[in-house]
Short mmCIF file of C-alpha atoms in Angstrom, two decimals:
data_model
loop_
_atom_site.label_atom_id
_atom_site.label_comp_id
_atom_site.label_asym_id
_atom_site.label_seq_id
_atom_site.Cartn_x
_atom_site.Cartn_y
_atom_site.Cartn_z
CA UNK A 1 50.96 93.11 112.50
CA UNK A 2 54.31 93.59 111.06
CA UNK A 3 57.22 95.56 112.21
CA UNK A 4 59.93 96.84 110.63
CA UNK A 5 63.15 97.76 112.34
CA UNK A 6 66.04 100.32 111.03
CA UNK A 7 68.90 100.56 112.59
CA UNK A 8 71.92 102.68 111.31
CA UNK A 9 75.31 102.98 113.35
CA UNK A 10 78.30 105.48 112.76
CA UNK A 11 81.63 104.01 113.76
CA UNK A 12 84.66 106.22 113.33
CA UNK A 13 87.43 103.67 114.36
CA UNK A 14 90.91 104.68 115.07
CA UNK A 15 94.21 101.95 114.74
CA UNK A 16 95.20 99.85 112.17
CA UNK A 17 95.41 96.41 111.71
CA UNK A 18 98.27 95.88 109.49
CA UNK A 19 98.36 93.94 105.68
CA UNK A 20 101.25 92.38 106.31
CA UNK A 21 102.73 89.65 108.68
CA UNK A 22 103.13 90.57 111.82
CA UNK A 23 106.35 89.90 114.25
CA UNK A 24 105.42 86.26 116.05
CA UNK A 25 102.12 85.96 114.27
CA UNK A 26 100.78 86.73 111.12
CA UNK A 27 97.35 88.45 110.46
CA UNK A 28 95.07 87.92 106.99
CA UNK A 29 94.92 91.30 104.68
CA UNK A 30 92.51 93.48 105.90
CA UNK A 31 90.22 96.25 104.89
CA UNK A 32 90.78 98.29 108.32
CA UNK A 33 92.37 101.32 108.13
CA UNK A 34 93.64 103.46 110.53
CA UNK A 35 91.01 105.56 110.60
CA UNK A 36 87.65 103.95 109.35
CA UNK A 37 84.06 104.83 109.29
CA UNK A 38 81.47 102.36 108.26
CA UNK A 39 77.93 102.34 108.17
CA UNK A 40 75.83 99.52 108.78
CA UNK A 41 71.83 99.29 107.74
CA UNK A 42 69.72 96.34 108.96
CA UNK A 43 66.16 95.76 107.99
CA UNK A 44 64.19 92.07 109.11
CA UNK A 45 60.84 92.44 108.61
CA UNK A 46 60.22 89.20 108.72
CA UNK A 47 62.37 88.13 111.52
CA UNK A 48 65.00 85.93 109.40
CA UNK A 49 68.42 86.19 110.52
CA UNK A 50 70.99 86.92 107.76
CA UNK A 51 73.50 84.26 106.50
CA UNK A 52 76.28 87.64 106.90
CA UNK A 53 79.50 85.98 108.74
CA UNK A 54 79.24 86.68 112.48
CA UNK A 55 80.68 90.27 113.94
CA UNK A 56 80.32 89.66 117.59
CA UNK A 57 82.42 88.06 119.97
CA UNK A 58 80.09 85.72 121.31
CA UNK A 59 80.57 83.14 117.75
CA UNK A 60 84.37 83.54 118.99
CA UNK A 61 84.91 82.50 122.52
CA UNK A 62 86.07 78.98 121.08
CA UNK A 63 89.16 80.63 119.88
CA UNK A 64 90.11 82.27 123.08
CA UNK A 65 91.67 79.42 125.47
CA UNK A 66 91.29 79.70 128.58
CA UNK A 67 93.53 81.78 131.29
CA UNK A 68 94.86 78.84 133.08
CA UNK A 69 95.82 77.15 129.61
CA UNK A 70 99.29 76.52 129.30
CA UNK A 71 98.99 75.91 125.47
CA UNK A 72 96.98 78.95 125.14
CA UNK A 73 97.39 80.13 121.26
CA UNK A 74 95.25 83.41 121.93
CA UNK A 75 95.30 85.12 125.38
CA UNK A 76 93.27 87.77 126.54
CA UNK A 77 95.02 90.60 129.33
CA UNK A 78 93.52 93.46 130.35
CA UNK A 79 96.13 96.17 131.96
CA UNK A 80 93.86 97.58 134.20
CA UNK A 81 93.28 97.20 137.71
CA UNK A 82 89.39 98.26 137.39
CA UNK A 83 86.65 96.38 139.01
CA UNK A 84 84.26 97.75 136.50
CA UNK A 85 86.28 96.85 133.48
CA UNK A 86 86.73 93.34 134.49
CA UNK A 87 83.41 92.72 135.49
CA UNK A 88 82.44 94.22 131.73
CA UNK A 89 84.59 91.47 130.34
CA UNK A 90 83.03 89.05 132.75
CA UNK A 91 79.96 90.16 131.13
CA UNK A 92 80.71 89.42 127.83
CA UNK A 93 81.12 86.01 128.98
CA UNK A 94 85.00 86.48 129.16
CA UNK A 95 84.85 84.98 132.45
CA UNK A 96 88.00 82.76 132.89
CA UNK A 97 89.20 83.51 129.32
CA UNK A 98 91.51 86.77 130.34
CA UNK A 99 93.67 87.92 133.04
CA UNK A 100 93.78 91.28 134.16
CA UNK A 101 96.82 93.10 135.92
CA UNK A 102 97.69 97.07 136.35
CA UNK A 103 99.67 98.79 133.38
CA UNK A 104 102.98 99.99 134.59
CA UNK A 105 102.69 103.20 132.77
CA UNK A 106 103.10 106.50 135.24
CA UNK A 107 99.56 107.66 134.60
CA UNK A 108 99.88 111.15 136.04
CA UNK A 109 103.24 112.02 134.33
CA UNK A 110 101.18 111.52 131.26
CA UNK A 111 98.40 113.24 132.43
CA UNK A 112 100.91 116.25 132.79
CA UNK A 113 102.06 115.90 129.19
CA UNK A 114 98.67 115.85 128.11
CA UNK A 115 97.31 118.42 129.32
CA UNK A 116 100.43 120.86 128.21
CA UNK A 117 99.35 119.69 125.18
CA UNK A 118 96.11 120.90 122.31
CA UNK A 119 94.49 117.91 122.52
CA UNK A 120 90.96 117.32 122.41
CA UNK A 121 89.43 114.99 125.15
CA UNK A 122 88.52 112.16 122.90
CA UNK A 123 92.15 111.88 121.93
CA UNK A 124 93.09 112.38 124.91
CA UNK A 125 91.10 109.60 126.28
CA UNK A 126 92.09 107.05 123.36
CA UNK A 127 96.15 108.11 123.81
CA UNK A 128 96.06 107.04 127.67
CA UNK A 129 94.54 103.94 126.67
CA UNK A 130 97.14 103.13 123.78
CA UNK A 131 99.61 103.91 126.32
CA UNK A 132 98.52 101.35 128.98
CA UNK A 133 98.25 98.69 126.60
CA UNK A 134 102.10 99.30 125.42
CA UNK A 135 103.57 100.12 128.54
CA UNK A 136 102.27 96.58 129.76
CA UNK A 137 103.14 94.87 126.34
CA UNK A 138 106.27 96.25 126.43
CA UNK A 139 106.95 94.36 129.76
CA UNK A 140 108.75 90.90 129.51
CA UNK A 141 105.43 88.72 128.90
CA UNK A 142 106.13 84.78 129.40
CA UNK A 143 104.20 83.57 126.20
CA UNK A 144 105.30 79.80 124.87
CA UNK A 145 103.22 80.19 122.26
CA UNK A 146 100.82 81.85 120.60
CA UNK A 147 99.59 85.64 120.72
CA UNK A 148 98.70 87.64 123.62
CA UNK A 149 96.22 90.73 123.02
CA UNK A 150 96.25 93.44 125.96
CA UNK A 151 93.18 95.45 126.37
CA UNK A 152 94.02 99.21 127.43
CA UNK A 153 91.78 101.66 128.35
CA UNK A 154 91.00 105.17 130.22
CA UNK A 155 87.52 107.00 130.92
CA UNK A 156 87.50 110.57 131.20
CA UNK A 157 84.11 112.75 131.64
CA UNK A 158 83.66 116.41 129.39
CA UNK A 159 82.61 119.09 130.73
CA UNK A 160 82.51 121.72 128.03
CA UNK A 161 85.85 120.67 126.75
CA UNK A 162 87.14 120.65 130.49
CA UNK A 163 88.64 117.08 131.48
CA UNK A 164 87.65 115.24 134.89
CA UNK A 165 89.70 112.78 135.98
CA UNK A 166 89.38 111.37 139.73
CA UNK A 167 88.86 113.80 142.25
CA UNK A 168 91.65 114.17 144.36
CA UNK A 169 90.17 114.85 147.80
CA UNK A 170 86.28 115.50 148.77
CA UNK A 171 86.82 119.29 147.95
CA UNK A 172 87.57 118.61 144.06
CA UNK A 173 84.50 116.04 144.08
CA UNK A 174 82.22 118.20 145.38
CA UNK A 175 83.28 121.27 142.82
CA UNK A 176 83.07 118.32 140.02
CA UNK A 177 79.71 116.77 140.86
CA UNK A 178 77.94 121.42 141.84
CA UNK A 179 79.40 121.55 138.30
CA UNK A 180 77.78 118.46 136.41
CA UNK A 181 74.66 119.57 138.61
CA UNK A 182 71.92 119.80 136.03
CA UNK A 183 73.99 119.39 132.39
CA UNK A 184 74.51 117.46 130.24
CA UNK A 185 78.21 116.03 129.88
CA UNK A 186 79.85 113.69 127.80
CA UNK A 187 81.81 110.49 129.03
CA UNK A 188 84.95 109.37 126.65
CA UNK A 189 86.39 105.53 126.79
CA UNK A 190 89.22 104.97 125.13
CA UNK A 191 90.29 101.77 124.13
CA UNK A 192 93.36 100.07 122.57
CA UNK A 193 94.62 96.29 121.48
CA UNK A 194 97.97 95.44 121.02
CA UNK A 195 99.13 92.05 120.59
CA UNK A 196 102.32 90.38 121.46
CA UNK A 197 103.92 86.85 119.77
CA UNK A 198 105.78 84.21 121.24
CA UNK A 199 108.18 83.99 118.59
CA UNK A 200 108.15 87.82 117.59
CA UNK A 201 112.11 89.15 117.14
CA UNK A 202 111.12 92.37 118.81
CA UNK A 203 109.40 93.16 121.85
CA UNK A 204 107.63 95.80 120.85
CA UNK A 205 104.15 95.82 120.98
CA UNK A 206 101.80 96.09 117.56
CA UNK A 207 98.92 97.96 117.27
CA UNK A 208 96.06 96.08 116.71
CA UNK A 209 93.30 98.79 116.97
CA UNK A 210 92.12 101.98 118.98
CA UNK A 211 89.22 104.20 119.26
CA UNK A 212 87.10 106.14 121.55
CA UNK A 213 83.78 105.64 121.80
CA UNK A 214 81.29 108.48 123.61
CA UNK A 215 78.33 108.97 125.53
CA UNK A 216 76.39 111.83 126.99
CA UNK A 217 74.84 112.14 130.01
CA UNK A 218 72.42 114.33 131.57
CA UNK A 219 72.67 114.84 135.14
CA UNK A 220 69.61 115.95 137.66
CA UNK A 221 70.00 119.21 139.51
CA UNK A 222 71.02 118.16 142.68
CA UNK A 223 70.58 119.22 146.10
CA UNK A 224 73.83 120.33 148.03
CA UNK A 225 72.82 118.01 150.80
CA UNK A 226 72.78 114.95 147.97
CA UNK A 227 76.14 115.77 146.89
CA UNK A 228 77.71 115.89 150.67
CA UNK A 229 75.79 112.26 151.38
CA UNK A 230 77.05 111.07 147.97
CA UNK A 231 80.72 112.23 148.68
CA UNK A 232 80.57 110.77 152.29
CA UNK A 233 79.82 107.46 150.71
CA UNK A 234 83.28 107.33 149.51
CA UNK A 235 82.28 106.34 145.85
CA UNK A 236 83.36 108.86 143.84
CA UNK A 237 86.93 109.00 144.71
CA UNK A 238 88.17 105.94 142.28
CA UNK A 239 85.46 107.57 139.70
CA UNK A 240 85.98 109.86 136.83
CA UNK A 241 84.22 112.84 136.83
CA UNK A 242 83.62 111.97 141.06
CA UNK A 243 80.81 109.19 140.33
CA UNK A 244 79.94 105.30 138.93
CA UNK A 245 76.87 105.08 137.13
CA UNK A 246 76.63 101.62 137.76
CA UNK A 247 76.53 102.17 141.61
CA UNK A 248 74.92 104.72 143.79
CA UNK A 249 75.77 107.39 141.51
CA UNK A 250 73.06 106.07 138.93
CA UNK A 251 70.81 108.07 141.46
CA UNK A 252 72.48 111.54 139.89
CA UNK A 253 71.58 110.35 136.19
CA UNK A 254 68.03 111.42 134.10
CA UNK A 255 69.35 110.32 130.91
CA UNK A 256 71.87 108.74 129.39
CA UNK A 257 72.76 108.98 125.16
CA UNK A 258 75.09 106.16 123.74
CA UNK A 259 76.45 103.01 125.27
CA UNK A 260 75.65 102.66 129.43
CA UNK A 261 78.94 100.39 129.45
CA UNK A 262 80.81 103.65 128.15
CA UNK A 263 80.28 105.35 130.72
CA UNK A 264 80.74 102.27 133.23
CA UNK A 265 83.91 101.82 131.55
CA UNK A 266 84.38 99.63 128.70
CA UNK A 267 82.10 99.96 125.12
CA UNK A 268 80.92 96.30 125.29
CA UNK A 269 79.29 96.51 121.90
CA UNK A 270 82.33 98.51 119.83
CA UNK A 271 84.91 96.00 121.61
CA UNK A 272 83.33 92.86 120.30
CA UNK A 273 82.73 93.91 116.91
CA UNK A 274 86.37 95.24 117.08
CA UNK A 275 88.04 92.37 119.05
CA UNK A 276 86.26 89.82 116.68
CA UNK A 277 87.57 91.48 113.82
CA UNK A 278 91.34 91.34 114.89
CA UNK A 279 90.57 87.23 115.97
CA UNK A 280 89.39 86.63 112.26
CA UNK A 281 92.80 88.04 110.61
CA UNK A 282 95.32 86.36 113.20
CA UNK A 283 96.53 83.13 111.68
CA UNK A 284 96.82 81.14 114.86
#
């Protein structure tokens, strides 16, 4: 018997990588635009691979040195102190080939001019993340040589257009997880690249790419009693939206729409396809 498989995927991308040389390093001309959509079709019916050039990050780890390199020509940072973000890296078989360190942007003071603003929670997820990634690359970065490309990036959960950040104390968490109780929600990740050269005149930080990708999420109607044990475990309170799919919270989840690693914390798939891109334009 023969199968046939069809798979179409929407990206709407947001970031640019630029035509031109950049400051320190110099990147191949480009089709990306700042904001792109693409759509990709795949058929194998006969289970051939294609001869296409590769789009994942996997057929790129050789050109990633190692953390501990001193000669490093590409580096890998991630400004973020999150557990669940570097283990998504480690994943990807990033393991030893980044470093990962907190951005010294002042999160909530953001947060505050944010949320005086109209924005809607997908940009609003993306901006924190662009903001991470330059407030770190802005930083003096000892690079010798080479490019460095810091990984920013910010969850939020949607509620109806209403934003959930962390909880602040059990009282918030409980109101946040009585009101996911039974709905569906979305989960936005935003993520940014910026790169930074060794030999680059300015300091500032170019924009490599940024986007946010979503998921939704459907949670089960829980029980007060679950939500009090689930609060008393203490794992919602580093959490957007007061809980960690990958952890006990899974137990609040039916269904899940889009990329699991979204909601974890990091789009795994849209990362590698992007991240490989940006590696196959830098002239290192």
């Amino acid at each position: 018997m023969m199968y046939t498989v069809a798979l179409s995927v929407l990206i709407t991308f947001c970031g640019c990588i630029s035509k031109n040389s950049c400051q320190g390093f110099s990147l191949h001309t480009s089709k990306t635009t700042a904001h792109r959509t693409s759509m990709m079709s795949a058929s194998n019916s006969d289970g051939v691979a294609s001869d296409e050039p590769s789009k994942l990050l996997v057929s790129s780890f050789h050109q990633i040195s190692l953390a501990s390199d001193p000669e490093a020509k590409l580096r890998l940072i991630l400004a973020s102190q999150s557990p669940r973000r570097t283990e998504i890296l480690e994943m990807m078989g990033l393991g030893g080939r980044f470093t990962a360190s907190p951005s010294p942007l002042d999160e909530e003071k953001l947060q505050i001019e944010l949320s005086q603003q109209e924005i809607s929670p997908s940009d609003y997820a993306r901006t924190l993340a662009e903001r991470k990634a330059h407030a770190y690359g802005a930083e003096a970065l000892d690079i010798p040589n080479g490019v460095a490309l810091i990984i920013g990036s910010d969850t939020i959960v949607d509620l109806d257009g209403r934003i959930m950040e962390k909880p602040t104390d059990e009282k918030v968490a409980h109101s946040m997880l009585s009101s996911l109780s039974g709905n569906w929600h979305q989960v936005h990740t935003g993520v940014a690249v910026y790169a930074v050269g060794a030999s680059a005149s300015s300091n500032e930080p170019q924009l490599m790419f940024s986007f946010t990708d979503t998921a939704k999420v459907k949670f089960a109607s829980l029980a007060d009693r679950d939500i009090k044990a689930y609060i008393d475990t203490r794992e919602p309170f580093d959490k957007a939206g007061s809980y960690g799919i990958q952890g006990i919270g899974g137990q609040l989840v039916e269904r899940v729409e889009g990329d699991f690693f979204t909601v974890m914390g990091l789009p795994m798939h849209r990362l590698s396809r992007e991240l490989t891109d940006v590696i196959k334009n830098l002239d290192l």
